[in-house]
């Protein structure tokens, strides 16, 4: 693979349910030519990974790029998670759905 991802780095580890959360991530290309890809911030509550935000990018050869994502307040409510209000969420930056055993960076949701 000609690229790798930088872990999700949340602006804080505890978020209030009605707030947004800014997350820093990134991607580094080892390709000698431009590389187009869609980078996603995934979130998981329980067993379900979902795309929280996605961004299309074209990287220059061997570019290392920081990416900024915003998790909107709706993701910290019960509606997207089958009616159960999350108390914590894992975050991963990737271009594909995380595998069942993948783990991310944990944040806590305060009500």
PDB file of N, CA and C in Angstrom:
ATOM      1  N   UNK A   1       0.854  -1.171   0.000  1.00  0.00           N
ATOM      2  CA  UNK A   1       0.000   0.000   0.000  1.00  0.00           C
ATOM      3  C   UNK A   1       0.898   1.231   0.000  1.00  0.00           C
ATOM      4  N   UNK A   2       0.570   2.231  -0.775  1.00  0.00           N
ATOM      5  CA  UNK A   2       1.372   3.420  -0.914  1.00  0.00           C
ATOM      6  C   UNK A   2       0.980   4.564  -0.017  1.00  0.00           C
ATOM      7  N   UNK A   3       0.294   4.271   1.073  1.00  0.00           N
ATOM      8  CA  UNK A   3      -0.096   5.326   2.013  1.00  0.00           C
ATOM      9  C   UNK A   3      -0.416   4.712   3.366  1.00  0.00           C
ATOM     10  N   UNK A   4      -0.369   5.542   4.392  1.00  0.00           N
ATOM     11  CA  UNK A   4      -0.724   5.111   5.743  1.00  0.00           C
ATOM     12  C   UNK A   4      -1.455   6.249   6.436  1.00  0.00           C
ATOM     13  N   UNK A   5      -2.169   5.911   7.487  1.00  0.00           N
ATOM     14  CA  UNK A   5      -2.977   6.898   8.199  1.00  0.00           C
ATOM     15  C   UNK A   5      -2.374   7.229   9.549  1.00  0.00           C
ATOM     16  N   UNK A   6      -2.581   8.457   9.960  1.00  0.00           N
ATOM     17  CA  UNK A   6      -2.186   8.929  11.283  1.00  0.00           C
ATOM     18  C   UNK A   6      -3.407   8.781  12.173  1.00  0.00           C
ATOM     19  N   UNK A   7      -3.225   8.261  13.368  1.00  0.00           N
ATOM     20  CA  UNK A   7      -4.349   8.031  14.279  1.00  0.00           C
ATOM     21  C   UNK A   7      -5.194   9.273  14.496  1.00  0.00           C
ATOM     22  N   UNK A   8      -6.458   9.038  14.812  1.00  0.00           N
ATOM     23  CA  UNK A   8      -7.361  10.122  15.199  1.00  0.00           C
ATOM     24  C   UNK A   8      -6.886  10.711  16.519  1.00  0.00           C
ATOM     25  N   UNK A   9      -6.824  12.033  16.573  1.00  0.00           N
ATOM     26  CA  UNK A   9      -6.439  12.731  17.797  1.00  0.00           C
ATOM     27  C   UNK A   9      -7.566  13.705  18.131  1.00  0.00           C
ATOM     28  N   UNK A  10      -8.447  13.339  19.067  1.00  0.00           N
ATOM     29  CA  UNK A  10      -9.550  14.241  19.411  1.00  0.00           C
ATOM     30  C   UNK A  10      -9.049  15.458  20.176  1.00  0.00           C
ATOM     31  N   UNK A  11      -9.751  16.597  20.008  1.00  0.00           N
ATOM     32  CA  UNK A  11      -9.375  17.829  20.697  1.00  0.00           C
ATOM     33  C   UNK A  11      -9.518  17.665  22.208  1.00  0.00           C
ATOM     34  N   UNK A  12     -10.381  16.770  22.625  1.00  0.00           N
ATOM     35  CA  UNK A  12     -10.535  16.462  24.048  1.00  0.00           C
ATOM     36  C   UNK A  12     -11.056  15.036  24.170  1.00  0.00           C
ATOM     37  N   UNK A  13     -10.940  14.457  25.341  1.00  0.00           N
ATOM     38  CA  UNK A  13     -11.354  13.064  25.516  1.00  0.00           C
ATOM     39  C   UNK A  13     -12.758  12.924  26.073  1.00  0.00           C
ATOM     40  N   UNK A  14     -13.339  14.017  26.554  1.00  0.00           N
ATOM     41  CA  UNK A  14     -14.724  14.007  27.027  1.00  0.00           C
ATOM     42  C   UNK A  14     -15.469  15.128  26.332  1.00  0.00           C
ATOM     43  N   UNK A  15     -16.619  14.813  25.767  1.00  0.00           N
ATOM     44  CA  UNK A  15     -17.426  15.798  25.058  1.00  0.00           C
ATOM     45  C   UNK A  15     -18.832  15.807  25.656  1.00  0.00           C
ATOM     46  N   UNK A  16     -19.429  16.981  25.748  1.00  0.00           N
ATOM     47  CA  UNK A  16     -20.822  17.073  26.185  1.00  0.00           C
ATOM     48  C   UNK A  16     -21.716  16.670  25.020  1.00  0.00           C
ATOM     49  N   UNK A  17     -22.824  16.027  25.304  1.00  0.00           N
ATOM     50  CA  UNK A  17     -23.687  15.459  24.273  1.00  0.00           C
ATOM     51  C   UNK A  17     -24.144  16.490  23.240  1.00  0.00           C
ATOM     52  N   UNK A  18     -24.277  17.765  23.573  1.00  0.00           N
ATOM     53  CA  UNK A  18     -24.742  18.777  22.630  1.00  0.00           C
ATOM     54  C   UNK A  18     -23.639  19.520  21.900  1.00  0.00           C
ATOM     55  N   UNK A  19     -22.392  19.130  22.090  1.00  0.00           N
ATOM     56  CA  UNK A  19     -21.255  19.819  21.473  1.00  0.00           C
ATOM     57  C   UNK A  19     -20.748  19.092  20.234  1.00  0.00           C
ATOM     58  N   UNK A  20     -19.984  19.816  19.421  1.00  0.00           N
ATOM     59  CA  UNK A  20     -19.212  19.205  18.341  1.00  0.00           C
ATOM     60  C   UNK A  20     -17.844  18.824  18.894  1.00  0.00           C
ATOM     61  N   UNK A  21     -17.152  17.957  18.182  1.00  0.00           N
ATOM     62  CA  UNK A  21     -15.807  17.550  18.581  1.00  0.00           C
ATOM     63  C   UNK A  21     -14.891  17.648  17.368  1.00  0.00           C
ATOM     64  N   UNK A  22     -13.806  18.367  17.497  1.00  0.00           N
ATOM     65  CA  UNK A  22     -12.811  18.456  16.437  1.00  0.00           C
ATOM     66  C   UNK A  22     -11.792  17.331  16.618  1.00  0.00           C
ATOM     67  N   UNK A  23     -11.426  16.722  15.489  1.00  0.00           N
ATOM     68  CA  UNK A  23     -10.497  15.593  15.502  1.00  0.00           C
ATOM     69  C   UNK A  23      -9.428  15.834  14.437  1.00  0.00           C
ATOM     70  N   UNK A  24      -8.180  15.666  14.826  1.00  0.00           N
ATOM     71  CA  UNK A  24      -7.056  15.748  13.899  1.00  0.00           C
ATOM     72  C   UNK A  24      -6.703  14.332  13.471  1.00  0.00           C
ATOM     73  N   UNK A  25      -6.427  14.168  12.220  1.00  0.00           N
ATOM     74  CA  UNK A  25      -5.969  12.889  11.682  1.00  0.00           C
ATOM     75  C   UNK A  25      -4.973  13.195  10.589  1.00  0.00           C
ATOM     76  N   UNK A  26      -4.668  12.214   9.795  1.00  0.00           N
ATOM     77  CA  UNK A  26      -3.773  12.500   8.699  1.00  0.00           C
ATOM     78  C   UNK A  26      -3.519  11.296   7.838  1.00  0.00           C
ATOM     79  N   UNK A  27      -2.821  11.577   6.735  1.00  0.00           N
ATOM     80  CA  UNK A  27      -2.455  10.526   5.802  1.00  0.00           C
ATOM     81  C   UNK A  27      -1.075  10.863   5.240  1.00  0.00           C
ATOM     82  N   UNK A  28      -0.276   9.844   5.024  1.00  0.00           N
ATOM     83  CA  UNK A  28       1.060  10.008   4.453  1.00  0.00           C
ATOM     84  C   UNK A  28       1.181   9.100   3.240  1.00  0.00           C
ATOM     85  N   UNK A  29       1.580   9.674   2.117  1.00  0.00           N
ATOM     86  CA  UNK A  29       1.745   8.921   0.874  1.00  0.00           C
ATOM     87  C   UNK A  29       3.214   8.569   0.672  1.00  0.00           C
ATOM     88  N   UNK A  30       3.458   7.357   0.203  1.00  0.00           N
ATOM     89  CA  UNK A  30       4.805   6.955  -0.198  1.00  0.00           C
ATOM     90  C   UNK A  30       4.888   6.803  -1.712  1.00  0.00           C
ATOM     91  N   UNK A  31       3.822   7.193  -2.391  1.00  0.00           N
ATOM     92  CA  UNK A  31       3.752   7.084  -3.854  1.00  0.00           C
ATOM     93  C   UNK A  31       4.641   8.128  -4.536  1.00  0.00           C
ATOM     94  N   UNK A  32       5.137   7.802  -5.707  1.00  0.00           N
ATOM     95  CA  UNK A  32       5.953   8.723  -6.510  1.00  0.00           C
ATOM     96  C   UNK A  32       5.098   9.548  -7.468  1.00  0.00           C
ATOM     97  N   UNK A  33       3.795   9.310  -7.458  1.00  0.00           N
ATOM     98  CA  UNK A  33       2.843  10.028  -8.309  1.00  0.00           C
ATOM     99  C   UNK A  33       1.706  10.536  -7.421  1.00  0.00           C
ATOM    100  N   UNK A  34       0.902  11.487  -7.894  1.00  0.00           N
ATOM    101  CA  UNK A  34      -0.252  11.942  -7.116  1.00  0.00           C
ATOM    102  C   UNK A  34      -1.171  10.766  -6.767  1.00  0.00           C
ATOM    103  N   UNK A  35      -1.803  10.863  -5.622  1.00  0.00           N
ATOM    104  CA  UNK A  35      -2.660   9.794  -5.119  1.00  0.00           C
ATOM    105  C   UNK A  35      -4.003  10.383  -4.714  1.00  0.00           C
ATOM    106  N   UNK A  36      -5.077   9.888  -5.291  1.00  0.00           N
ATOM    107  CA  UNK A  36      -6.431  10.327  -4.936  1.00  0.00           C
ATOM    108  C   UNK A  36      -7.072   9.284  -4.030  1.00  0.00           C
ATOM    109  N   UNK A  37      -7.632   9.739  -2.922  1.00  0.00           N
ATOM    110  CA  UNK A  37      -8.348   8.823  -2.045  1.00  0.00           C
ATOM    111  C   UNK A  37      -9.353   9.584  -1.199  1.00  0.00           C
ATOM    112  N   UNK A  38     -10.323   8.852  -0.701  1.00  0.00           N
ATOM    113  CA  UNK A  38     -11.310   9.411   0.210  1.00  0.00           C
ATOM    114  C   UNK A  38     -10.953   8.945   1.609  1.00  0.00           C
ATOM    115  N   UNK A  39     -10.728   9.905   2.501  1.00  0.00           N
ATOM    116  CA  UNK A  39     -10.356   9.607   3.877  1.00  0.00           C
ATOM    117  C   UNK A  39     -11.593   9.803   4.743  1.00  0.00           C
ATOM    118  N   UNK A  40     -11.834   8.852   5.616  1.00  0.00           N
ATOM    119  CA  UNK A  40     -13.035   8.883   6.456  1.00  0.00           C
ATOM    120  C   UNK A  40     -12.663   8.855   7.941  1.00  0.00           C
ATOM    121  N   UNK A  41     -13.486   9.525   8.718  1.00  0.00           N
ATOM    122  CA  UNK A  41     -13.424   9.389  10.170  1.00  0.00           C
ATOM    123  C   UNK A  41     -14.564   8.455  10.538  1.00  0.00           C
ATOM    124  N   UNK A  42     -14.214   7.299  11.095  1.00  0.00           N
ATOM    125  CA  UNK A  42     -15.197   6.316  11.529  1.00  0.00           C
ATOM    126  C   UNK A  42     -15.393   6.433  13.036  1.00  0.00           C
ATOM    127  N   UNK A  43     -16.604   6.189  13.478  1.00  0.00           N
ATOM    128  CA  UNK A  43     -16.915   6.129  14.899  1.00  0.00           C
ATOM    129  C   UNK A  43     -17.604   4.822  15.211  1.00  0.00           C
ATOM    130  N   UNK A  44     -17.368   4.322  16.410  1.00  0.00           N
ATOM    131  CA  UNK A  44     -18.020   3.070  16.823  1.00  0.00           C
ATOM    132  C   UNK A  44     -18.556   3.218  18.235  1.00  0.00           C
ATOM    133  N   UNK A  45     -19.817   2.840  18.362  1.00  0.00           N
ATOM    134  CA  UNK A  45     -20.464   2.689  19.662  1.00  0.00           C
ATOM    135  C   UNK A  45     -20.966   1.256  19.704  1.00  0.00           C
ATOM    136  N   UNK A  46     -20.524   0.482  20.651  1.00  0.00           N
ATOM    137  CA  UNK A  46     -20.870  -0.938  20.658  1.00  0.00           C
ATOM    138  C   UNK A  46     -20.106  -1.654  19.560  1.00  0.00           C
ATOM    139  N   UNK A  47     -20.809  -2.377  18.703  1.00  0.00           N
ATOM    140  CA  UNK A  47     -20.175  -3.168  17.650  1.00  0.00           C
ATOM    141  C   UNK A  47     -20.230  -2.517  16.279  1.00  0.00           C
ATOM    142  N   UNK A  48     -20.914  -1.391  16.148  1.00  0.00           N
ATOM    143  CA  UNK A  48     -21.192  -0.814  14.837  1.00  0.00           C
ATOM    144  C   UNK A  48     -20.273   0.357  14.500  1.00  0.00           C
ATOM    145  N   UNK A  49     -19.478   0.220  13.415  1.00  0.00           N
ATOM    146  CA  UNK A  49     -18.681   1.326  12.895  1.00  0.00           C
ATOM    147  C   UNK A  49     -19.531   2.088  11.886  1.00  0.00           C
ATOM    148  N   UNK A  50     -19.485   3.422  11.930  1.00  0.00           N
ATOM    149  CA  UNK A  50     -20.195   4.265  10.975  1.00  0.00           C
ATOM    150  C   UNK A  50     -19.274   5.382  10.505  1.00  0.00           C
ATOM    151  N   UNK A  51     -19.515   5.856   9.278  1.00  0.00           N
ATOM    152  CA  UNK A  51     -18.759   6.987   8.739  1.00  0.00           C
ATOM    153  C   UNK A  51     -19.326   8.265   9.353  1.00  0.00           C
ATOM    154  N   UNK A  52     -18.501   8.979  10.115  1.00  0.00           N
ATOM    155  CA  UNK A  52     -18.922  10.227  10.744  1.00  0.00           C
ATOM    156  C   UNK A  52     -18.693  11.419   9.814  1.00  0.00           C
ATOM    157  N   UNK A  53     -17.605  11.368   9.041  1.00  0.00           N
ATOM    158  CA  UNK A  53     -17.290  12.413   8.062  1.00  0.00           C
ATOM    159  C   UNK A  53     -16.326  11.820   7.050  1.00  0.00           C
ATOM    160  N   UNK A  54     -16.384  12.316   5.807  1.00  0.00           N
ATOM    161  CA  UNK A  54     -15.421  11.885   4.798  1.00  0.00           C
ATOM    162  C   UNK A  54     -14.956  13.073   3.975  1.00  0.00           C
ATOM    163  N   UNK A  55     -13.726  12.949   3.486  1.00  0.00           N
ATOM    164  CA  UNK A  55     -13.102  14.024   2.711  1.00  0.00           C
ATOM    165  C   UNK A  55     -12.333  13.399   1.546  1.00  0.00           C
ATOM    166  N   UNK A  56     -12.516  13.969   0.358  1.00  0.00           N
ATOM    167  CA  UNK A  56     -11.755  13.527  -0.810  1.00  0.00           C
ATOM    168  C   UNK A  56     -10.483  14.375  -0.903  1.00  0.00           C
ATOM    169  N   UNK A  57      -9.351  13.715  -1.174  1.00  0.00           N
ATOM    170  CA  UNK A  57      -8.063  14.402  -1.263  1.00  0.00           C
ATOM    171  C   UNK A  57      -7.243  13.860  -2.424  1.00  0.00           C
ATOM    172  N   UNK A  58      -6.433  14.710  -3.001  1.00  0.00           N
ATOM    173  CA  UNK A  58      -5.407  14.300  -3.946  1.00  0.00           C
ATOM    174  C   UNK A  58      -4.076  14.704  -3.318  1.00  0.00           C
ATOM    175  N   UNK A  59      -3.278  13.708  -2.977  1.00  0.00           N
ATOM    176  CA  UNK A  59      -1.991  13.957  -2.328  1.00  0.00           C
ATOM    177  C   UNK A  59      -0.895  14.082  -3.371  1.00  0.00           C
ATOM    178  N   UNK A  60       0.022  14.981  -3.123  1.00  0.00           N
ATOM    179  CA  UNK A  60       1.209  15.110  -3.962  1.00  0.00           C
ATOM    180  C   UNK A  60       2.124  13.920  -3.683  1.00  0.00           C
ATOM    181  N   UNK A  61       3.056  13.627  -4.563  1.00  0.00           N
ATOM    182  CA  UNK A  61       3.990  12.529  -4.306  1.00  0.00           C
ATOM    183  C   UNK A  61       4.680  12.684  -2.942  1.00  0.00           C
ATOM    184  N   UNK A  62       4.637  11.612  -2.167  1.00  0.00           N
ATOM    185  CA  UNK A  62       5.270  11.528  -0.843  1.00  0.00           C
ATOM    186  C   UNK A  62       4.804  12.618   0.125  1.00  0.00           C
ATOM    187  N   UNK A  63       3.586  13.072  -0.026  1.00  0.00           N
ATOM    188  CA  UNK A  63       3.048  14.116   0.855  1.00  0.00           C
ATOM    189  C   UNK A  63       2.546  13.540   2.172  1.00  0.00           C
ATOM    190  N   UNK A  64       2.719  14.300   3.226  1.00  0.00           N
ATOM    191  CA  UNK A  64       2.200  14.022   4.569  1.00  0.00           C
ATOM    192  C   UNK A  64       1.209  15.144   4.855  1.00  0.00           C
ATOM    193  N   UNK A  65      -0.068  14.813   4.995  1.00  0.00           N
ATOM    194  CA  UNK A  65      -1.090  15.853   5.156  1.00  0.00           C
ATOM    195  C   UNK A  65      -1.882  15.645   6.437  1.00  0.00           C
ATOM    196  N   UNK A  66      -2.029  16.732   7.206  1.00  0.00           N
ATOM    197  CA  UNK A  66      -2.914  16.725   8.367  1.00  0.00           C
ATOM    198  C   UNK A  66      -4.329  17.005   7.894  1.00  0.00           C
ATOM    199  N   UNK A  67      -5.289  16.302   8.487  1.00  0.00           N
ATOM    200  CA  UNK A  67      -6.695  16.447   8.126  1.00  0.00           C
ATOM    201  C   UNK A  67      -7.489  16.793   9.377  1.00  0.00           C
ATOM    202  N   UNK A  68      -8.473  17.644   9.209  1.00  0.00           N
ATOM    203  CA  UNK A  68      -9.293  18.068  10.335  1.00  0.00           C
ATOM    204  C   UNK A  68     -10.733  17.638  10.089  1.00  0.00           C
ATOM    205  N   UNK A  69     -11.297  16.948  11.062  1.00  0.00           N
ATOM    206  CA  UNK A  69     -12.667  16.456  10.991  1.00  0.00           C
ATOM    207  C   UNK A  69     -13.473  17.089  12.123  1.00  0.00           C
ATOM    208  N   UNK A  70     -14.774  17.209  11.915  1.00  0.00           N
ATOM    209  CA  UNK A  70     -15.675  17.666  12.970  1.00  0.00           C
ATOM    210  C   UNK A  70     -16.777  16.632  13.155  1.00  0.00           C
ATOM    211  N   UNK A  71     -16.898  16.123  14.369  1.00  0.00           N
ATOM    212  CA  UNK A  71     -17.986  15.216  14.714  1.00  0.00           C
ATOM    213  C   UNK A  71     -19.120  16.099  15.244  1.00  0.00           C
ATOM    214  N   UNK A  72     -20.224  16.126  14.519  1.00  0.00           N
ATOM    215  CA  UNK A  72     -21.338  16.995  14.893  1.00  0.00           C
ATOM    216  C   UNK A  72     -22.121  16.418  16.077  1.00  0.00           C
ATOM    217  N   UNK A  73     -22.871  17.272  16.796  1.00  0.00           N
ATOM    218  CA  UNK A  73     -23.582  16.824  17.991  1.00  0.00           C
ATOM    219  C   UNK A  73     -24.540  15.661  17.765  1.00  0.00           C
ATOM    220  N   UNK A  74     -25.094  15.544  16.562  1.00  0.00           N
ATOM    221  CA  UNK A  74     -26.034  14.455  16.293  1.00  0.00           C
ATOM    222  C   UNK A  74     -25.457  13.071  16.514  1.00  0.00           C
ATOM    223  N   UNK A  75     -24.148  12.918  16.319  1.00  0.00           N
ATOM    224  CA  UNK A  75     -23.516  11.620  16.516  1.00  0.00           C
ATOM    225  C   UNK A  75     -23.433  11.218  17.991  1.00  0.00           C
ATOM    226  N   UNK A  76     -23.628  12.168  18.888  1.00  0.00           N
ATOM    227  CA  UNK A  76     -23.545  11.870  20.318  1.00  0.00           C
ATOM    228  C   UNK A  76     -24.922  11.627  20.929  1.00  0.00           C
ATOM    229  N   UNK A  77     -25.930  11.477  20.062  1.00  0.00           N
ATOM    230  CA  UNK A  77     -27.300  11.205  20.503  1.00  0.00           C
ATOM    231  C   UNK A  77     -27.649   9.753  20.192  1.00  0.00           C
ATOM    232  N   UNK A  78     -28.824   9.359  20.633  1.00  0.00           N
ATOM    233  CA  UNK A  78     -29.263   7.966  20.481  1.00  0.00           C
ATOM    234  C   UNK A  78     -29.668   7.601  19.050  1.00  0.00           C
ATOM    235  N   UNK A  79     -30.201   8.546  18.285  1.00  0.00           N
ATOM    236  CA  UNK A  79     -30.796   8.231  16.973  1.00  0.00           C
ATOM    237  C   UNK A  79     -29.883   7.440  16.033  1.00  0.00           C
ATOM    238  N   UNK A  80     -28.621   7.826  15.819  1.00  0.00           N
ATOM    239  CA  UNK A  80     -27.811   7.058  14.863  1.00  0.00           C
ATOM    240  C   UNK A  80     -27.355   5.687  15.372  1.00  0.00           C
ATOM    241  N   UNK A  81     -27.562   5.427  16.652  1.00  0.00           N
ATOM    242  CA  UNK A  81     -27.038   4.203  17.260  1.00  0.00           C
ATOM    243  C   UNK A  81     -28.159   3.293  17.744  1.00  0.00           C
ATOM    244  N   UNK A  82     -29.182   3.127  16.930  1.00  0.00           N
ATOM    245  CA  UNK A  82     -30.305   2.225  17.224  1.00  0.00           C
ATOM    246  C   UNK A  82     -31.019   2.583  18.514  1.00  0.00           C
ATOM    247  N   UNK A  83     -31.101   3.875  18.810  1.00  0.00           N
ATOM    248  CA  UNK A  83     -31.876   4.333  19.956  1.00  0.00           C
ATOM    249  C   UNK A  83     -31.166   4.317  21.287  1.00  0.00           C
ATOM    250  N   UNK A  84     -29.930   3.871  21.331  1.00  0.00           N
ATOM    251  CA  UNK A  84     -29.191   3.839  22.596  1.00  0.00           C
ATOM    252  C   UNK A  84     -28.195   4.986  22.633  1.00  0.00           C
ATOM    253  N   UNK A  85     -28.357   5.890  23.613  1.00  0.00           N
ATOM    254  CA  UNK A  85     -27.461   7.043  23.732  1.00  0.00           C
ATOM    255  C   UNK A  85     -26.067   6.561  24.135  1.00  0.00           C
ATOM    256  N   UNK A  86     -25.049   6.872  23.331  1.00  0.00           N
ATOM    257  CA  UNK A  86     -23.706   6.384  23.636  1.00  0.00           C
ATOM    258  C   UNK A  86     -23.075   7.103  24.830  1.00  0.00           C
ATOM    259  N   UNK A  87     -22.307   6.352  25.591  1.00  0.00           N
ATOM    260  CA  UNK A  87     -21.531   6.903  26.705  1.00  0.00           C
ATOM    261  C   UNK A  87     -20.063   7.038  26.314  1.00  0.00           C
ATOM    262  N   UNK A  88     -19.655   6.303  25.286  1.00  0.00           N
ATOM    263  CA  UNK A  88     -18.300   6.373  24.777  1.00  0.00           C
ATOM    264  C   UNK A  88     -18.323   6.049  23.295  1.00  0.00           C
ATOM    265  N   UNK A  89     -17.249   6.446  22.604  1.00  0.00           N
ATOM    266  CA  UNK A  89     -17.147   6.209  21.175  1.00  0.00           C
ATOM    267  C   UNK A  89     -15.679   6.028  20.823  1.00  0.00           C
ATOM    268  N   UNK A  90     -15.401   5.093  19.906  1.00  0.00           N
ATOM    269  CA  UNK A  90     -14.058   4.924  19.370  1.00  0.00           C
ATOM    270  C   UNK A  90     -13.975   5.630  18.024  1.00  0.00           C
ATOM    271  N   UNK A  91     -12.821   6.206  17.718  1.00  0.00           N
ATOM    272  CA  UNK A  91     -12.607   6.928  16.461  1.00  0.00           C
ATOM    273  C   UNK A  91     -11.403   6.358  15.729  1.00  0.00           C
ATOM    274  N   UNK A  92     -11.527   6.201  14.395  1.00  0.00           N
ATOM    275  CA  UNK A  92     -10.434   5.733  13.538  1.00  0.00           C
ATOM    276  C   UNK A  92     -10.463   6.531  12.242  1.00  0.00           C
ATOM    277  N   UNK A  93      -9.277   6.902  11.739  1.00  0.00           N
ATOM    278  CA  UNK A  93      -9.133   7.539  10.430  1.00  0.00           C
ATOM    279  C   UNK A  93      -8.667   6.455   9.455  1.00  0.00           C
ATOM    280  N   UNK A  94      -9.398   6.301   8.339  1.00  0.00           N
ATOM    281  CA  UNK A  94      -9.062   5.275   7.354  1.00  0.00           C
ATOM    282  C   UNK A  94      -9.761   5.585   6.037  1.00  0.00           C
ATOM    283  N   UNK A  95      -9.471   4.771   5.032  1.00  0.00           N
ATOM    284  CA  UNK A  95     -10.188   4.893   3.765  1.00  0.00           C
ATOM    285  C   UNK A  95     -11.165   3.740   3.575  1.00  0.00           C
ATOM    286  N   UNK A  96     -11.189   2.808   4.518  1.00  0.00           N
ATOM    287  CA  UNK A  96     -12.108   1.676   4.412  1.00  0.00           C
ATOM    288  C   UNK A  96     -12.666   1.310   5.778  1.00  0.00           C
ATOM    289  N   UNK A  97     -13.785   0.625   5.767  1.00  0.00           N
ATOM    290  CA  UNK A  97     -14.468   0.219   6.994  1.00  0.00           C
ATOM    291  C   UNK A  97     -13.507  -0.585   7.866  1.00  0.00           C
ATOM    292  N   UNK A  98     -13.382  -0.211   9.145  1.00  0.00           N
ATOM    293  CA  UNK A  98     -12.507  -0.975  10.041  1.00  0.00           C
ATOM    294  C   UNK A  98     -12.967  -2.431  10.160  1.00  0.00           C
ATOM    295  N   UNK A  99     -12.022  -3.323  10.359  1.00  0.00           N
ATOM    296  CA  UNK A  99     -12.305  -4.748  10.546  1.00  0.00           C
ATOM    297  C   UNK A  99     -12.852  -4.977  11.953  1.00  0.00           C
ATOM    298  N   UNK A 100     -13.519  -6.100  12.178  1.00  0.00           N
ATOM    299  CA  UNK A 100     -14.128  -6.361  13.492  1.00  0.00           C
ATOM    300  C   UNK A 100     -13.181  -6.219  14.685  1.00  0.00           C
ATOM    301  N   UNK A 101     -11.914  -6.592  14.560  1.00  0.00           N
ATOM    302  CA  UNK A 101     -10.991  -6.511  15.690  1.00  0.00           C
ATOM    303  C   UNK A 101     -10.273  -5.180  15.853  1.00  0.00           C
ATOM    304  N   UNK A 102     -10.503  -4.239  14.927  1.00  0.00           N
ATOM    305  CA  UNK A 102      -9.811  -2.951  14.988  1.00  0.00           C
ATOM    306  C   UNK A 102     -10.281  -2.132  16.187  1.00  0.00           C
ATOM    307  N   UNK A 103      -9.341  -1.428  16.785  1.00  0.00           N
ATOM    308  CA  UNK A 103      -9.688  -0.539  17.894  1.00  0.00           C
ATOM    309  C   UNK A 103      -9.254   0.872  17.546  1.00  0.00           C
ATOM    310  N   UNK A 104      -9.946   1.836  18.118  1.00  0.00           N
ATOM    311  CA  UNK A 104      -9.643   3.233  17.845  1.00  0.00           C
ATOM    312  C   UNK A 104      -9.318   3.983  19.115  1.00  0.00           C
ATOM    313  N   UNK A 105      -9.333   5.297  18.994  1.00  0.00           N
ATOM    314  CA  UNK A 105      -9.105   6.183  20.122  1.00  0.00           C
ATOM    315  C   UNK A 105     -10.440   6.399  20.828  1.00  0.00           C
ATOM    316  N   UNK A 106     -10.466   6.233  22.117  1.00  0.00           N
ATOM    317  CA  UNK A 106     -11.713   6.293  22.880  1.00  0.00           C
ATOM    318  C   UNK A 106     -11.978   7.707  23.390  1.00  0.00           C
ATOM    319  N   UNK A 107     -13.221   8.163  23.199  1.00  0.00           N
ATOM    320  CA  UNK A 107     -13.682   9.411  23.814  1.00  0.00           C
ATOM    321  C   UNK A 107     -14.916   9.089  24.645  1.00  0.00           C
ATOM    322  N   UNK A 108     -15.225   9.952  25.596  1.00  0.00           N
ATOM    323  CA  UNK A 108     -16.375   9.754  26.477  1.00  0.00           C
ATOM    324  C   UNK A 108     -17.388  10.856  26.235  1.00  0.00           C
ATOM    325  N   UNK A 109     -18.668  10.497  26.330  1.00  0.00           N
ATOM    326  CA  UNK A 109     -19.759  11.443  26.106  1.00  0.00           C
ATOM    327  C   UNK A 109     -20.464  11.671  27.439  1.00  0.00           C
ATOM    328  N   UNK A 110     -20.472  12.925  27.841  1.00  0.00           N
ATOM    329  CA  UNK A 110     -21.065  13.292  29.130  1.00  0.00           C
ATOM    330  C   UNK A 110     -22.438  13.896  28.883  1.00  0.00           C
ATOM    331  N   UNK A 111     -23.390  13.461  29.624  1.00  0.00           N
ATOM    332  CA  UNK A 111     -24.786  13.934  29.494  1.00  0.00           C
ATOM    333  C   UNK A 111     -25.090  14.980  30.534  1.00  0.00           C
TER     334      UNK A 111
END
